PDB file of N, CA and C and ligand atoms in Angstrom:
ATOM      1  N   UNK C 278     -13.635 -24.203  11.235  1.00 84.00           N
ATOM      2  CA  UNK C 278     -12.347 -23.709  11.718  1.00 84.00           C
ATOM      3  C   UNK C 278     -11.878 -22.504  10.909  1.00 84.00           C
ATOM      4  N   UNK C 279     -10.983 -21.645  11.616  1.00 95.00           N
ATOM      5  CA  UNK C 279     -10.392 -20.810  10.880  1.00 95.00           C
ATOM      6  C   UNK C 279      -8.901 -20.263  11.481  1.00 95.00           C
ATOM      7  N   UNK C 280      -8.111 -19.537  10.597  1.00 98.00           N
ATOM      8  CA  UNK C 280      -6.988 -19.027  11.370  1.00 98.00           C
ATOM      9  C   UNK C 280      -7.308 -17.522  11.995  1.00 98.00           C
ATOM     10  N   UNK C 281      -6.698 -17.924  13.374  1.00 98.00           N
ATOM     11  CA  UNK C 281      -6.931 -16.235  13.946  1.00 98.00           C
ATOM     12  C   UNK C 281      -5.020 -16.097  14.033  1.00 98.00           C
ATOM     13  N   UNK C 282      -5.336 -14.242  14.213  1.00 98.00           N
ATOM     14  CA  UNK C 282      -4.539 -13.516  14.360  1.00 98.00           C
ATOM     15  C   UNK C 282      -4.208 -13.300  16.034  1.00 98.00           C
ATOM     16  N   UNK C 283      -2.754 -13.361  16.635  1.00 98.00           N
ATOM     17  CA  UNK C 283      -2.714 -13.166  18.010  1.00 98.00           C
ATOM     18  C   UNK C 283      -2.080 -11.786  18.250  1.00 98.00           C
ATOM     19  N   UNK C 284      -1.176 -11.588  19.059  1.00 98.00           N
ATOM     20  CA  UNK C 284      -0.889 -10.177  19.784  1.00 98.00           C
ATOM     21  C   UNK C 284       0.535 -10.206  19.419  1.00 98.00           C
ATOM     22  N   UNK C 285       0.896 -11.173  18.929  1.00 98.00           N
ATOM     23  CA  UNK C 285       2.250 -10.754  18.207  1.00 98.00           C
ATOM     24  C   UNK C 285       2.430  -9.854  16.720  1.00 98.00           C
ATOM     25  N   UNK C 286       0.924  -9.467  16.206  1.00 98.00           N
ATOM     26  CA  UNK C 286       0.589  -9.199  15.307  1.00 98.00           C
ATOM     27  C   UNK C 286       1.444  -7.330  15.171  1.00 98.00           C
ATOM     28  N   UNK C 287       2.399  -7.153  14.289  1.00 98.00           N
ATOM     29  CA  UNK C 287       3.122  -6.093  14.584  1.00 98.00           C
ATOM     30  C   UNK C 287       2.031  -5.286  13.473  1.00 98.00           C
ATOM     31  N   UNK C 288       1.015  -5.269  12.801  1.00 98.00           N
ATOM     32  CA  UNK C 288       0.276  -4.276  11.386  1.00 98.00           C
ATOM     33  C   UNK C 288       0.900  -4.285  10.669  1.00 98.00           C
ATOM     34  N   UNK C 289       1.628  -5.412  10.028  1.00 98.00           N
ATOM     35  CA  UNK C 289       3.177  -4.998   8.747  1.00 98.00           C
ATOM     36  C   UNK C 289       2.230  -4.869   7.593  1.00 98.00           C
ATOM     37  N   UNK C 290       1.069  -5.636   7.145  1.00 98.00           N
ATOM     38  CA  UNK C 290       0.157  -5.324   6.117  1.00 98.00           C
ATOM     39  C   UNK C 290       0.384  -6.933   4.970  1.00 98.00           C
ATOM     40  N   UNK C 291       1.624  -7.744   5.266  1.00 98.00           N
ATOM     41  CA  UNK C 291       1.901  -8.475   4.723  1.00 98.00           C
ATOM     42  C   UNK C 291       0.917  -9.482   4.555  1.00 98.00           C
ATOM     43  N   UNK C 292       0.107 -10.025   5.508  1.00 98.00           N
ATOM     44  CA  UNK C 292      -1.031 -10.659   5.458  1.00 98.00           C
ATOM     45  C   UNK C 292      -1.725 -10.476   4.393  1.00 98.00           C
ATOM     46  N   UNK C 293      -2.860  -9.392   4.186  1.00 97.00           N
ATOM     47  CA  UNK C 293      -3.782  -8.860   3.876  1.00 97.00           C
ATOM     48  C   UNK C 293      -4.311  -8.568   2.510  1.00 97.00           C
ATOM     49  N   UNK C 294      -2.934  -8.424   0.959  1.00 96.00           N
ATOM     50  CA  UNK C 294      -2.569  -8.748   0.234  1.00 96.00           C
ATOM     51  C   UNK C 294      -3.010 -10.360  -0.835  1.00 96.00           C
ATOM     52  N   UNK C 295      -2.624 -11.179   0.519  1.00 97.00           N
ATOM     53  CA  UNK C 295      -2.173 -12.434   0.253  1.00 97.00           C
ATOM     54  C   UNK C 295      -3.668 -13.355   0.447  1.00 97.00           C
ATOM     55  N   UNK C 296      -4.164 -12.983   1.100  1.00 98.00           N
ATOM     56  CA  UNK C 296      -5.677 -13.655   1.196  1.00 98.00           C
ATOM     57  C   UNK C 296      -6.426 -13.643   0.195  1.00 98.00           C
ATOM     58  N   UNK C 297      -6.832 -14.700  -0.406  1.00 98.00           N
ATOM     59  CA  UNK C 297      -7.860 -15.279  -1.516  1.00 98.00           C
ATOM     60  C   UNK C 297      -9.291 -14.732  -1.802  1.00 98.00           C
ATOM     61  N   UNK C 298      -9.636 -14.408  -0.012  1.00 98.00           N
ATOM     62  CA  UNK C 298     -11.036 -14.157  -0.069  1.00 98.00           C
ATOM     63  C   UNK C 298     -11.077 -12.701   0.734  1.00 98.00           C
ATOM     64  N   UNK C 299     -10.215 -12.446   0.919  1.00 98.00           N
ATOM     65  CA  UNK C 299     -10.647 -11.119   1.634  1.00 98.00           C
ATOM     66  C   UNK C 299     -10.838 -10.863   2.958  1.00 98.00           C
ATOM     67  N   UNK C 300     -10.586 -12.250   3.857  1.00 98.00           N
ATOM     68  CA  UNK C 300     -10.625 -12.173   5.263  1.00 98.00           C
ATOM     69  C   UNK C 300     -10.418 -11.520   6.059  1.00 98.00           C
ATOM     70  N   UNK C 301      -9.344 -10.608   5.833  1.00 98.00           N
ATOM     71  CA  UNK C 301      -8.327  -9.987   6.562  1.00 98.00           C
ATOM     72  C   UNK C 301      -8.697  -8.579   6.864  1.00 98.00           C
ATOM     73  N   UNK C 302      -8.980  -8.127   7.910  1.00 98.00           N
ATOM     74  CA  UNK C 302      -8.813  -6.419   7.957  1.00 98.00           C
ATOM     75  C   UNK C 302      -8.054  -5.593   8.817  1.00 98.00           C
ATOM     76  N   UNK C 303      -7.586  -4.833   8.395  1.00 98.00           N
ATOM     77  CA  UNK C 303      -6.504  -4.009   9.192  1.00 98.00           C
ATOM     78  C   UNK C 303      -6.880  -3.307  10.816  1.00 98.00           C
ATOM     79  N   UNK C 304      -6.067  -3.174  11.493  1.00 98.00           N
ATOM     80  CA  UNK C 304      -6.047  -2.855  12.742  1.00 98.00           C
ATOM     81  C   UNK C 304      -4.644  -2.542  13.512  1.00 98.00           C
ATOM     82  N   UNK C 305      -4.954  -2.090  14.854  1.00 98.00           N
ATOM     83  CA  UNK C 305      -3.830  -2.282  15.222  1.00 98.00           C
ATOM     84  C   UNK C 305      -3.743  -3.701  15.494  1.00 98.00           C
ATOM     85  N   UNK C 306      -3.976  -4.929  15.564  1.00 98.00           N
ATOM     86  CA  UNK C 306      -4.130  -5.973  15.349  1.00 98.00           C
ATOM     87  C   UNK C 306      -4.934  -6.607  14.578  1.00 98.00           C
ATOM     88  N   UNK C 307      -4.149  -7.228  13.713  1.00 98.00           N
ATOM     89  CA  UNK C 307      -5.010  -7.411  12.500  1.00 98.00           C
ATOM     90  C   UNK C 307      -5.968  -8.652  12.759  1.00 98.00           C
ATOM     91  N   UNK C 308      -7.323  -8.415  11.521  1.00 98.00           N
ATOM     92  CA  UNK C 308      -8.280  -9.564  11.772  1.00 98.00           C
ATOM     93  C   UNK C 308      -8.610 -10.366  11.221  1.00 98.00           C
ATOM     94  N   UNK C 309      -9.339 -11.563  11.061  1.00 98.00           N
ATOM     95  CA  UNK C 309      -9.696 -12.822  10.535  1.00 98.00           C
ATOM     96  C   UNK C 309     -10.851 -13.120  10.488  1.00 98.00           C
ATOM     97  N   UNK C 310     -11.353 -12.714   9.645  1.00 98.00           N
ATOM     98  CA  UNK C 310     -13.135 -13.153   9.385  1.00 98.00           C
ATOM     99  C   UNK C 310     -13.276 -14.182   9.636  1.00 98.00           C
ATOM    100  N   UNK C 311     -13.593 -15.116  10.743  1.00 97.00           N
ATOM    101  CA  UNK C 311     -13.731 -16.613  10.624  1.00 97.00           C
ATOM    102  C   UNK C 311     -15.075 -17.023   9.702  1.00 97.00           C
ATOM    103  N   UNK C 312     -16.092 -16.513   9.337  1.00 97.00           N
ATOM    104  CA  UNK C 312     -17.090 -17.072   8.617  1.00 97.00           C
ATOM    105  C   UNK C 312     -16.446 -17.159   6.804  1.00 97.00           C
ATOM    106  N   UNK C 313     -15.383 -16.340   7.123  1.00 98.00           N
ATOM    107  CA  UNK C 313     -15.154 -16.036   5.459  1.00 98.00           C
ATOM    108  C   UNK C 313     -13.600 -16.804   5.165  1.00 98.00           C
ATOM    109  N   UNK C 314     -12.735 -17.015   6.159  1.00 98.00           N
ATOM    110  CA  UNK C 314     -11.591 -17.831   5.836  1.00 98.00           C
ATOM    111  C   UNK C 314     -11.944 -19.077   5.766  1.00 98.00           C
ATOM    112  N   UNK C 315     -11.184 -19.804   4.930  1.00 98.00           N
ATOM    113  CA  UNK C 315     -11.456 -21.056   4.137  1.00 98.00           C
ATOM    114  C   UNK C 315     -10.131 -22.068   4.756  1.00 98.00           C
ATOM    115  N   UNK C 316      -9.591 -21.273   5.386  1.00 97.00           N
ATOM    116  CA  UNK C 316      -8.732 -22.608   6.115  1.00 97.00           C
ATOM    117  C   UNK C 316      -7.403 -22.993   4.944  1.00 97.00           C
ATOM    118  N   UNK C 317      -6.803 -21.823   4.227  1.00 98.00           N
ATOM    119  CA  UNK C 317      -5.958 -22.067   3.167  1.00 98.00           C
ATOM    120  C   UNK C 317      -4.736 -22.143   3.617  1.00 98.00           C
ATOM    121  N   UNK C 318      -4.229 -20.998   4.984  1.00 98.00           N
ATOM    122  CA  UNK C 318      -3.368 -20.840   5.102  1.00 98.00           C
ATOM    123  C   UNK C 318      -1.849 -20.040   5.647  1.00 98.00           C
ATOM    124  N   UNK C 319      -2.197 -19.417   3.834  1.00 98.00           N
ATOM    125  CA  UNK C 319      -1.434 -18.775   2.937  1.00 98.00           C
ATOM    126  C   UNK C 319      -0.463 -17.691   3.735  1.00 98.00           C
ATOM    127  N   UNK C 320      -1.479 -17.029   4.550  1.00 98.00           N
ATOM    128  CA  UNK C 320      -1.743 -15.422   5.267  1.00 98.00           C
ATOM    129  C   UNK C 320      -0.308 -16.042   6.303  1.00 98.00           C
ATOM    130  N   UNK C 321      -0.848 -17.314   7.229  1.00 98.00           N
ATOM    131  CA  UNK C 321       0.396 -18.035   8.324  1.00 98.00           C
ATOM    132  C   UNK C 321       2.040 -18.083   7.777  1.00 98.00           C
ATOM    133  N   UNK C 322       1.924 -18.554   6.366  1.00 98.00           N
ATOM    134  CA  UNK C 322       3.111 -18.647   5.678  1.00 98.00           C
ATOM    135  C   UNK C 322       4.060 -17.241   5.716  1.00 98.00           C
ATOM    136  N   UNK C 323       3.725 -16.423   5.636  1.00 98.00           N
ATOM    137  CA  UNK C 323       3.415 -14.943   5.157  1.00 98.00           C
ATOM    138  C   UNK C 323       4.008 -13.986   6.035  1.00 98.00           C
ATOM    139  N   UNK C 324       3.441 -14.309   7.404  1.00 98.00           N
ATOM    140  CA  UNK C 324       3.649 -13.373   8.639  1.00 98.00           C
ATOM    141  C   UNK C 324       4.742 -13.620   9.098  1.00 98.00           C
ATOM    142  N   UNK C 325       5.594 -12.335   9.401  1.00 98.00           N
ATOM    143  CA  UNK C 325       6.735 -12.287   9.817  1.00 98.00           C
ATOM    144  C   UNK C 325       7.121 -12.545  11.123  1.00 98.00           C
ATOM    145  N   UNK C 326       6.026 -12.293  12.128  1.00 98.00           N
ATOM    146  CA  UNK C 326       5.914 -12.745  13.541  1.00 98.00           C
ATOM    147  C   UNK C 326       5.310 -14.115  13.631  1.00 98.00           C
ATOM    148  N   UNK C 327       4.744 -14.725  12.826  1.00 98.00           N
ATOM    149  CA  UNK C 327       3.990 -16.141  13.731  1.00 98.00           C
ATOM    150  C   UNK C 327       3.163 -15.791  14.204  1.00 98.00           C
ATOM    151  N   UNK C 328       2.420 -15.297  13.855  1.00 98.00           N
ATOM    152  CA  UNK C 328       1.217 -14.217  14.602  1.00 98.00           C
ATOM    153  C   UNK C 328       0.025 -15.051  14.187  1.00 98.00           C
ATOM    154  N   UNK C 329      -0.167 -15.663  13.147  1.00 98.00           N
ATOM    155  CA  UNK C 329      -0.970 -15.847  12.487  1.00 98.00           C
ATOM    156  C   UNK C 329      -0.987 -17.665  12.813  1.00 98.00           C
ATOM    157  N   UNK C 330      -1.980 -18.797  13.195  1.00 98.00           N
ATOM    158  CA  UNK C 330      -2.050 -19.892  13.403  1.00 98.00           C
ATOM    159  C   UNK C 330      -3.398 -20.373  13.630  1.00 98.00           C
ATOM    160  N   UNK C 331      -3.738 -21.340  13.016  1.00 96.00           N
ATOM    161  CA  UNK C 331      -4.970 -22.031  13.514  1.00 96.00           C
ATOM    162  C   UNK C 331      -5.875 -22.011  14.784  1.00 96.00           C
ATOM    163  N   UNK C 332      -6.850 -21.737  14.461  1.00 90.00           N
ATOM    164  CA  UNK C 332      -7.959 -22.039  15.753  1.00 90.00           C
ATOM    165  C   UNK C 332      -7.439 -23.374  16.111  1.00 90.00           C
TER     166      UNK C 332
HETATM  167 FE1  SF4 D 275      -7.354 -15.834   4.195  1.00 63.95          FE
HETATM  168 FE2  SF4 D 275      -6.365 -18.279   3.943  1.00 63.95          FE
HETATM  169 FE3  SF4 D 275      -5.534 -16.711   5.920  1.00 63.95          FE
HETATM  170 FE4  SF4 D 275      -8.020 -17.699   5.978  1.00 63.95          FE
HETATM  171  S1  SF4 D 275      -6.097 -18.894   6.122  1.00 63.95           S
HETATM  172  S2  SF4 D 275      -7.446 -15.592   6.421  1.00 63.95           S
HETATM  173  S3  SF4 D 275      -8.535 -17.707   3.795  1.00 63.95           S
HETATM  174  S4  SF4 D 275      -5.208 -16.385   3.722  1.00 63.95           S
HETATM  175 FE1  SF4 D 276       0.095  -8.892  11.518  1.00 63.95          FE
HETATM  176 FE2  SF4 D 276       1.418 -10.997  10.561  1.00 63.95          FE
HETATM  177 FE3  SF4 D 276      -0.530  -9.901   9.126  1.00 63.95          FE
HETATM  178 FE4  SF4 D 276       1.779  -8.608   9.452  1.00 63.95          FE
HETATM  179  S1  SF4 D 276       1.486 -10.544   8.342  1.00 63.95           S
HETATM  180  S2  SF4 D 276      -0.302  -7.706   9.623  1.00 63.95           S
HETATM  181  S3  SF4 D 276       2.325  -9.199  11.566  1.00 63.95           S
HETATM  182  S4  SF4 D 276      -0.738 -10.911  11.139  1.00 63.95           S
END
């Protein structure tokens, strides 16, 4: 499992920072390495839209 990013995703950058492992890469919608997120979290807590939630 991993957390993906949806279309509420505004690019605030707040995510991306906050990740442990580096999952995250910028876009106009941002992304979620699923082989490389570990299922922590952190990134969901974080996002100002709710953008961010579990597979
Ligand atoms: Fe990174 Fe954790 Fe978010 Fe996965 S859930 S992308 S490991 S901050
Ligand atoms: Fe997008 Fe949320 Fe990450 Fe900001 S914190 S870049 S809105 S997913």
């Amino acid at each position: 499992m991993a957390y993906v990013i949806n279309e509420d995703c505004i690019a605030c950058g707040t995510c991306l920072d906050e990740c442990p492992v580096d999952a995250i890469t910028e876009g106009d919608i941002y992304k979620i390495d699923a082989e490389a997120c570990t299922d922590c979290g952190t990134c969901a807590d974080v996002c100002p839209t709710e953008a961010i939630n579990p597979a």
